[in-house]
CSV table of C-alpha atoms in Angstrom, one decimal:
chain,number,residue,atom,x,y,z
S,263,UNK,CA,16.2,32.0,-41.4
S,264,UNK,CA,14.4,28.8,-41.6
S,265,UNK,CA,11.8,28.6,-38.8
S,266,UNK,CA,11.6,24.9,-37.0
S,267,UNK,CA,8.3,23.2,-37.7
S,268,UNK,CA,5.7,22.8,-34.6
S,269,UNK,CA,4.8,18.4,-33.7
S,270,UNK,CA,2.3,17.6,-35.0
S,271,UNK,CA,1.5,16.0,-31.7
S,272,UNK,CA,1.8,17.1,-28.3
S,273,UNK,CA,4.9,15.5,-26.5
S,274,UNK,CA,4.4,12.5,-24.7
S,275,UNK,CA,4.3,13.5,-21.2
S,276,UNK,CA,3.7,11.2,-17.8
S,277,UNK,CA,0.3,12.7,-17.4
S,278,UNK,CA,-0.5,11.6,-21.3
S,279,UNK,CA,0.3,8.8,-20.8
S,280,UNK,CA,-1.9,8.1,-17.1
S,281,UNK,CA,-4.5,10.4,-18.8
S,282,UNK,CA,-5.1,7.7,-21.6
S,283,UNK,CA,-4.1,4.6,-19.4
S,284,UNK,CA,-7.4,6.1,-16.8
S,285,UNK,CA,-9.6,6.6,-20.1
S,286,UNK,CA,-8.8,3.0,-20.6
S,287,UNK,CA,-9.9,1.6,-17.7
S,288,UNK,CA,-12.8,3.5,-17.0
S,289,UNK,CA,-14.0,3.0,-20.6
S,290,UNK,CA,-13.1,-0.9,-20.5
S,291,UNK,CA,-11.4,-2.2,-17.3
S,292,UNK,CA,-7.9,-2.8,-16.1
S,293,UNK,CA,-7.5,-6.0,-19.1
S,294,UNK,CA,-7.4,-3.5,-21.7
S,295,UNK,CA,-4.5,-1.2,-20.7
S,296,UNK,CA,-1.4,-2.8,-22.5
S,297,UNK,CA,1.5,-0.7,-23.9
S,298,UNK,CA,0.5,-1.5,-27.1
S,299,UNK,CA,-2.7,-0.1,-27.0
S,300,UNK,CA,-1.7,3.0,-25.1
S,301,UNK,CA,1.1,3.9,-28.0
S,302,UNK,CA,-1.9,3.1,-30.1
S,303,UNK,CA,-4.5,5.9,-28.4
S,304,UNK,CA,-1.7,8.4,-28.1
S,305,UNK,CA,0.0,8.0,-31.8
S,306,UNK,CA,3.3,7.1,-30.1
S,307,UNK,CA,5.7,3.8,-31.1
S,308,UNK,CA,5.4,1.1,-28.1
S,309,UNK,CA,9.0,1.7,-26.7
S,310,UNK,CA,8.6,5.6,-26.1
S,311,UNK,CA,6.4,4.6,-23.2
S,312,UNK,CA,9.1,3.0,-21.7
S,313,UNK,CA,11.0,6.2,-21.0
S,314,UNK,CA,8.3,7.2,-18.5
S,315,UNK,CA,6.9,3.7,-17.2
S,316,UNK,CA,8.9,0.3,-17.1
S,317,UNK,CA,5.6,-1.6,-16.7
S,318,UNK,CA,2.0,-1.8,-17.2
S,319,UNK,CA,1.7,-2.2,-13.4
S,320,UNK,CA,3.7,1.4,-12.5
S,321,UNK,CA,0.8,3.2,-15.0
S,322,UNK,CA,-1.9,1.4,-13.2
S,323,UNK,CA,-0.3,2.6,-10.3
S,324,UNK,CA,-0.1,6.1,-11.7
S,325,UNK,CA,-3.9,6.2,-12.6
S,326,UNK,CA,-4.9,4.6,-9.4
S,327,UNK,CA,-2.5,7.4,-7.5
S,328,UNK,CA,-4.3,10.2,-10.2
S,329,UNK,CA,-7.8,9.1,-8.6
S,330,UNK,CA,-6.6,9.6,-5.2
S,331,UNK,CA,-5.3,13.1,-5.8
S,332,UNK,CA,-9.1,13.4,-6.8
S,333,UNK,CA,-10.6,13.2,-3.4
S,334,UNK,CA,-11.4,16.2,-1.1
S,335,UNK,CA,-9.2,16.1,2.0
S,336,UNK,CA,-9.7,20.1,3.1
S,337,UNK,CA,-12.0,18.5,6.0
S,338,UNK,CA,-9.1,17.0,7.8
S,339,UNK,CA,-7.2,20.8,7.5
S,340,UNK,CA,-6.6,21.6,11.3
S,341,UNK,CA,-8.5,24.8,10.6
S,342,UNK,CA,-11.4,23.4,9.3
S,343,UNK,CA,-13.8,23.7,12.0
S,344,UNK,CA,-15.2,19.9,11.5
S,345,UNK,CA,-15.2,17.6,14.5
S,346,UNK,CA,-14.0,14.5,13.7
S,347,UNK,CA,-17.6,12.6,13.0
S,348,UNK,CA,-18.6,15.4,10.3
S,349,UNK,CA,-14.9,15.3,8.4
S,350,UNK,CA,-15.1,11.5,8.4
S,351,UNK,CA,-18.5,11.6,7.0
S,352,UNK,CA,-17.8,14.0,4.9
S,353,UNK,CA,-14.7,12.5,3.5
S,354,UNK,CA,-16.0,9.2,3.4
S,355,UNK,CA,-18.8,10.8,0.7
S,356,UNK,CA,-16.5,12.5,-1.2
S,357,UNK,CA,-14.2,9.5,-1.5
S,358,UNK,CA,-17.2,7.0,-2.5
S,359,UNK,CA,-18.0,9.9,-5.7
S,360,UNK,CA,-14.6,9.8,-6.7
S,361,UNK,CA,-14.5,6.0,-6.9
S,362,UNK,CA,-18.2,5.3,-8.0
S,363,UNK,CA,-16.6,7.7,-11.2
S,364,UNK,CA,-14.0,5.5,-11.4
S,365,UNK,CA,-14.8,1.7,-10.1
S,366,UNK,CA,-12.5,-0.2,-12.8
S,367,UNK,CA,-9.7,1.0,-10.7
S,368,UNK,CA,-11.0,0.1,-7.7
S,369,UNK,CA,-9.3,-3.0,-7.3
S,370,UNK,CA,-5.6,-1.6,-7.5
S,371,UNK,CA,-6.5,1.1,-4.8
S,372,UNK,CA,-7.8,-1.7,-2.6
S,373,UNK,CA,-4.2,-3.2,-2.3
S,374,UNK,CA,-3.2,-0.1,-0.6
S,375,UNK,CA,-0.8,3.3,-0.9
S,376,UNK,CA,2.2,1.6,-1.4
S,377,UNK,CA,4.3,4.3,-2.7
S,378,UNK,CA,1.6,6.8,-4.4
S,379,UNK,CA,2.1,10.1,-3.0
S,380,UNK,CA,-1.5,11.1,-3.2
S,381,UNK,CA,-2.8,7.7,-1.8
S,382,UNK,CA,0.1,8.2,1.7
S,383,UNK,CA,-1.0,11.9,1.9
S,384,UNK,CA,-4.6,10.6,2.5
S,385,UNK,CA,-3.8,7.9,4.2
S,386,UNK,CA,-2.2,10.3,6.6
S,387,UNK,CA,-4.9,12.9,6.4
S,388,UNK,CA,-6.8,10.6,8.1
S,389,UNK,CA,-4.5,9.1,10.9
S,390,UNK,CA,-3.3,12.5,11.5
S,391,UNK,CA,-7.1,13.7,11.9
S,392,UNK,CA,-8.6,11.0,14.4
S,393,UNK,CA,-5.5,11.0,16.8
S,394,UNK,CA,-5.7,14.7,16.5
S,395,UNK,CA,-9.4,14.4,18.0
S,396,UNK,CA,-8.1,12.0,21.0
S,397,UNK,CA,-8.4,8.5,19.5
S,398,UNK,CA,-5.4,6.7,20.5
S,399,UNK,CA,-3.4,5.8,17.6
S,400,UNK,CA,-3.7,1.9,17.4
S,401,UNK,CA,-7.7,2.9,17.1
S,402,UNK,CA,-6.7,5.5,14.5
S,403,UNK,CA,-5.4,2.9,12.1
S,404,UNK,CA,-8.8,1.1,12.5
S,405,UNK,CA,-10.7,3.8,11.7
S,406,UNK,CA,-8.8,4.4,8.7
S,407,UNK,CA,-8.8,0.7,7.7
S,408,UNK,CA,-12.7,0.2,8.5
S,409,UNK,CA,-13.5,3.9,6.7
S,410,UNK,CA,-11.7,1.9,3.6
S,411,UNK,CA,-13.0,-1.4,3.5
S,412,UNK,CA,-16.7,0.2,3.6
S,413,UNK,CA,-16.3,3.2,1.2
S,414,UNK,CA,-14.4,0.7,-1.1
S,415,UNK,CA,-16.9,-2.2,-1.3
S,416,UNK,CA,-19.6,0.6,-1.7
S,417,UNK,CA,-17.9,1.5,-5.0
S,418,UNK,CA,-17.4,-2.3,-6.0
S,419,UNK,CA,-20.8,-2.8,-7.1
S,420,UNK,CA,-24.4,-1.9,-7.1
S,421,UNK,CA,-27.5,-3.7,-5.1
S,422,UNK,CA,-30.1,-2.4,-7.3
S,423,UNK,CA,-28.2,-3.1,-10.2
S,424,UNK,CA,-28.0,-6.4,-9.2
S,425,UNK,CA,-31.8,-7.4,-9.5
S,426,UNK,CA,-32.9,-7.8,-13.0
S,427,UNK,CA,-36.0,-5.8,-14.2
S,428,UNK,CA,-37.9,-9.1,-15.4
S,429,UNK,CA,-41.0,-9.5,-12.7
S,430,UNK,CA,-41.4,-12.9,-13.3
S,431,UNK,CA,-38.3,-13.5,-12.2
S,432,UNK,CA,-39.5,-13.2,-8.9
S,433,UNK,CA,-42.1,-15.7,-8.4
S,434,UNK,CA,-44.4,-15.0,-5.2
S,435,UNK,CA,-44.2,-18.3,-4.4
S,436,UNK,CA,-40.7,-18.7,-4.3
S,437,UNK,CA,-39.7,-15.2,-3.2
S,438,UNK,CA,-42.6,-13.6,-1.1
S,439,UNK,CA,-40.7,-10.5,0.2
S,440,UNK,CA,-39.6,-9.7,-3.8
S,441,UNK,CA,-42.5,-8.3,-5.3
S,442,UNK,CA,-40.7,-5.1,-6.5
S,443,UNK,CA,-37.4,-6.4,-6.9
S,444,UNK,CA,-37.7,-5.3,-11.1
S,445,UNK,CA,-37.6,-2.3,-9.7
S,446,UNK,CA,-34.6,-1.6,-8.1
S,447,UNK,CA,-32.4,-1.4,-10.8
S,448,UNK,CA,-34.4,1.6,-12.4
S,449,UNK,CA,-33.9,3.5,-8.7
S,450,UNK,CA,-29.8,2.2,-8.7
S,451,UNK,CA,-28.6,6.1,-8.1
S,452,UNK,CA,-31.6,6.5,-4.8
S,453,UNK,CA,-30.7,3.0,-3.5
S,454,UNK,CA,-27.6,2.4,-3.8
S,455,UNK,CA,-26.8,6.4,-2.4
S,456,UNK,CA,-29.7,5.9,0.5
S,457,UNK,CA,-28.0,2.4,1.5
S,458,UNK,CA,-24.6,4.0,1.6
S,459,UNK,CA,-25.7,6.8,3.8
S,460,UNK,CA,-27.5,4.4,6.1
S,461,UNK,CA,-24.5,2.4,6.5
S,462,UNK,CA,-22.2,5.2,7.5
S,463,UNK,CA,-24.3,6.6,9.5
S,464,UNK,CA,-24.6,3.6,11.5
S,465,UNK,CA,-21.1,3.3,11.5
S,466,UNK,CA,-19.9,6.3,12.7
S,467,UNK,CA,-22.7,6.6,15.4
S,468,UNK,CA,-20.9,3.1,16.6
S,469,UNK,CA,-17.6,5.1,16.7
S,470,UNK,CA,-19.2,7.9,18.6
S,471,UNK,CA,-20.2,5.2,21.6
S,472,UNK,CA,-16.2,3.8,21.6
S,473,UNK,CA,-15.1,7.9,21.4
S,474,UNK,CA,-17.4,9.0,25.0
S,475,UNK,CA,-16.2,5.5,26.3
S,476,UNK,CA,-12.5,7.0,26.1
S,477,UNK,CA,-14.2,10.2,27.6
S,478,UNK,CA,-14.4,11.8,24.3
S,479,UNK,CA,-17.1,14.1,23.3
S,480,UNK,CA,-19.2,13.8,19.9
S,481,UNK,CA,-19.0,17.6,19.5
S,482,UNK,CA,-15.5,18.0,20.7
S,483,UNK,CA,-13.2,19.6,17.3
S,484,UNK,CA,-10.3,18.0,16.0
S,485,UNK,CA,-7.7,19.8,18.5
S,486,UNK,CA,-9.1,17.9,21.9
S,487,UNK,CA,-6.7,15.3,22.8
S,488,UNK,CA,-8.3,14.9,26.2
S,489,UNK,CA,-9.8,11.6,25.3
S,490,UNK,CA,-6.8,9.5,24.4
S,491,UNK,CA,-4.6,7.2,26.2
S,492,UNK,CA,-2.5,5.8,23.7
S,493,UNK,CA,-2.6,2.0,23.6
């Protein structure tokens, strides 16, 4: 009996596919994924993609939904032990590592979950977590919202990347303060990290004033409702 012979190439699958398209953009940026050049990188024809994505823009959703499955959620589990300060710090680290890995995709996970499973489960991680510590829900959404805007535009770009390392670019006379501005961009990982931590640090201490002004307590767990009033 005549055995069949074994592709010579793995089947195109959905995750092939998204695996390549987030290669892509984290090698060279959104403008390079085209279906043309992801039947390229995975030896397919063009159309074949087509039986798995209808567009470019449903991959880019799949890669931006594949970096959300990425980020550590077990902090928000209701068994978890974190109060509600420590899991949103600690999310809101692990969420900036995933995206400082990945900041070409940034900008299609800043328009929202939309649809993406992974993107609505963390979306409702959170919710679920702060009302579940006694915010009232309206301030829940906040929360969720602010936690995204600043993790997000944390990813977006670097400060100390943004100084060049020319000194004389920084002439005393004209900037007096910037006499070691060449050497940020050496230190990007210490500042850029240091100035993150500051930030949320000062914004979640804000949070903890609003949380004892609805009779909340900073070292209350996730269970104690006693502080909301739902507005």
């Amino acid at each position: 009996m005549c055995r069949m012979a074994r592709p010579r190439k793995p089947l195109l699958s959905t995750d092939r596919i998204v695996a390549a398209a987030g290669a892509l953009v984290d090698a060279e940026g959104l403008a390079a994924v085209s279906t043309r050049r992801l039947a390229a990188e995975l030896g397919v024809s063009g159309p074949s993609l087509y039986n798995h994505f209808r567009t470019k823009d449903e991959i880019l959703e799949a890669v931006a939904d594949a970096t959300s499955a990425q980020v550590d959620l077990s902090m928000f589990d209701p068994d978890d032990g974190r109060d509600w300060h420590t899991s949103l710090h600690d999310w809101a680290v692990a969420y900036r590592a995933v995206l400082t890995r990945h900041p070409n995709i940034v900008p299609v996970l800043a328009q929202g979950p939309g649809r993406r499973p992974a993107g609505l489960r963390l979306a409702d991680a959170v919710f679920g977590a702060m009302v579940a510590a006694g915010w009232p829900p309206a301030q829940a959404t906040r929360i969720g919202a602010l936690m995204r805007y600043f993790v997000m535009g944390s990813a977006l770009g670097s400060f100390a990347r943004g100084f060049v390392a020319d000194e004389a670019a920084y002439d005393p006379a004209d900037y007096p303060h910037l006499g070691q501005a060449h050497l940020l961009a050496e230190r990007q990982q210490k500042i850029d990290e240091g100035a993150f931590e500051t930030g949320l640090r000062a914004l979640l201490d804000g949070l903890s004033i609003q949380y004892q002004a609805l009779g909340g307590s900073t070292g209350t767990g996730q269970g104690d409702r006693s502080a909301a009033a739902e507005q």
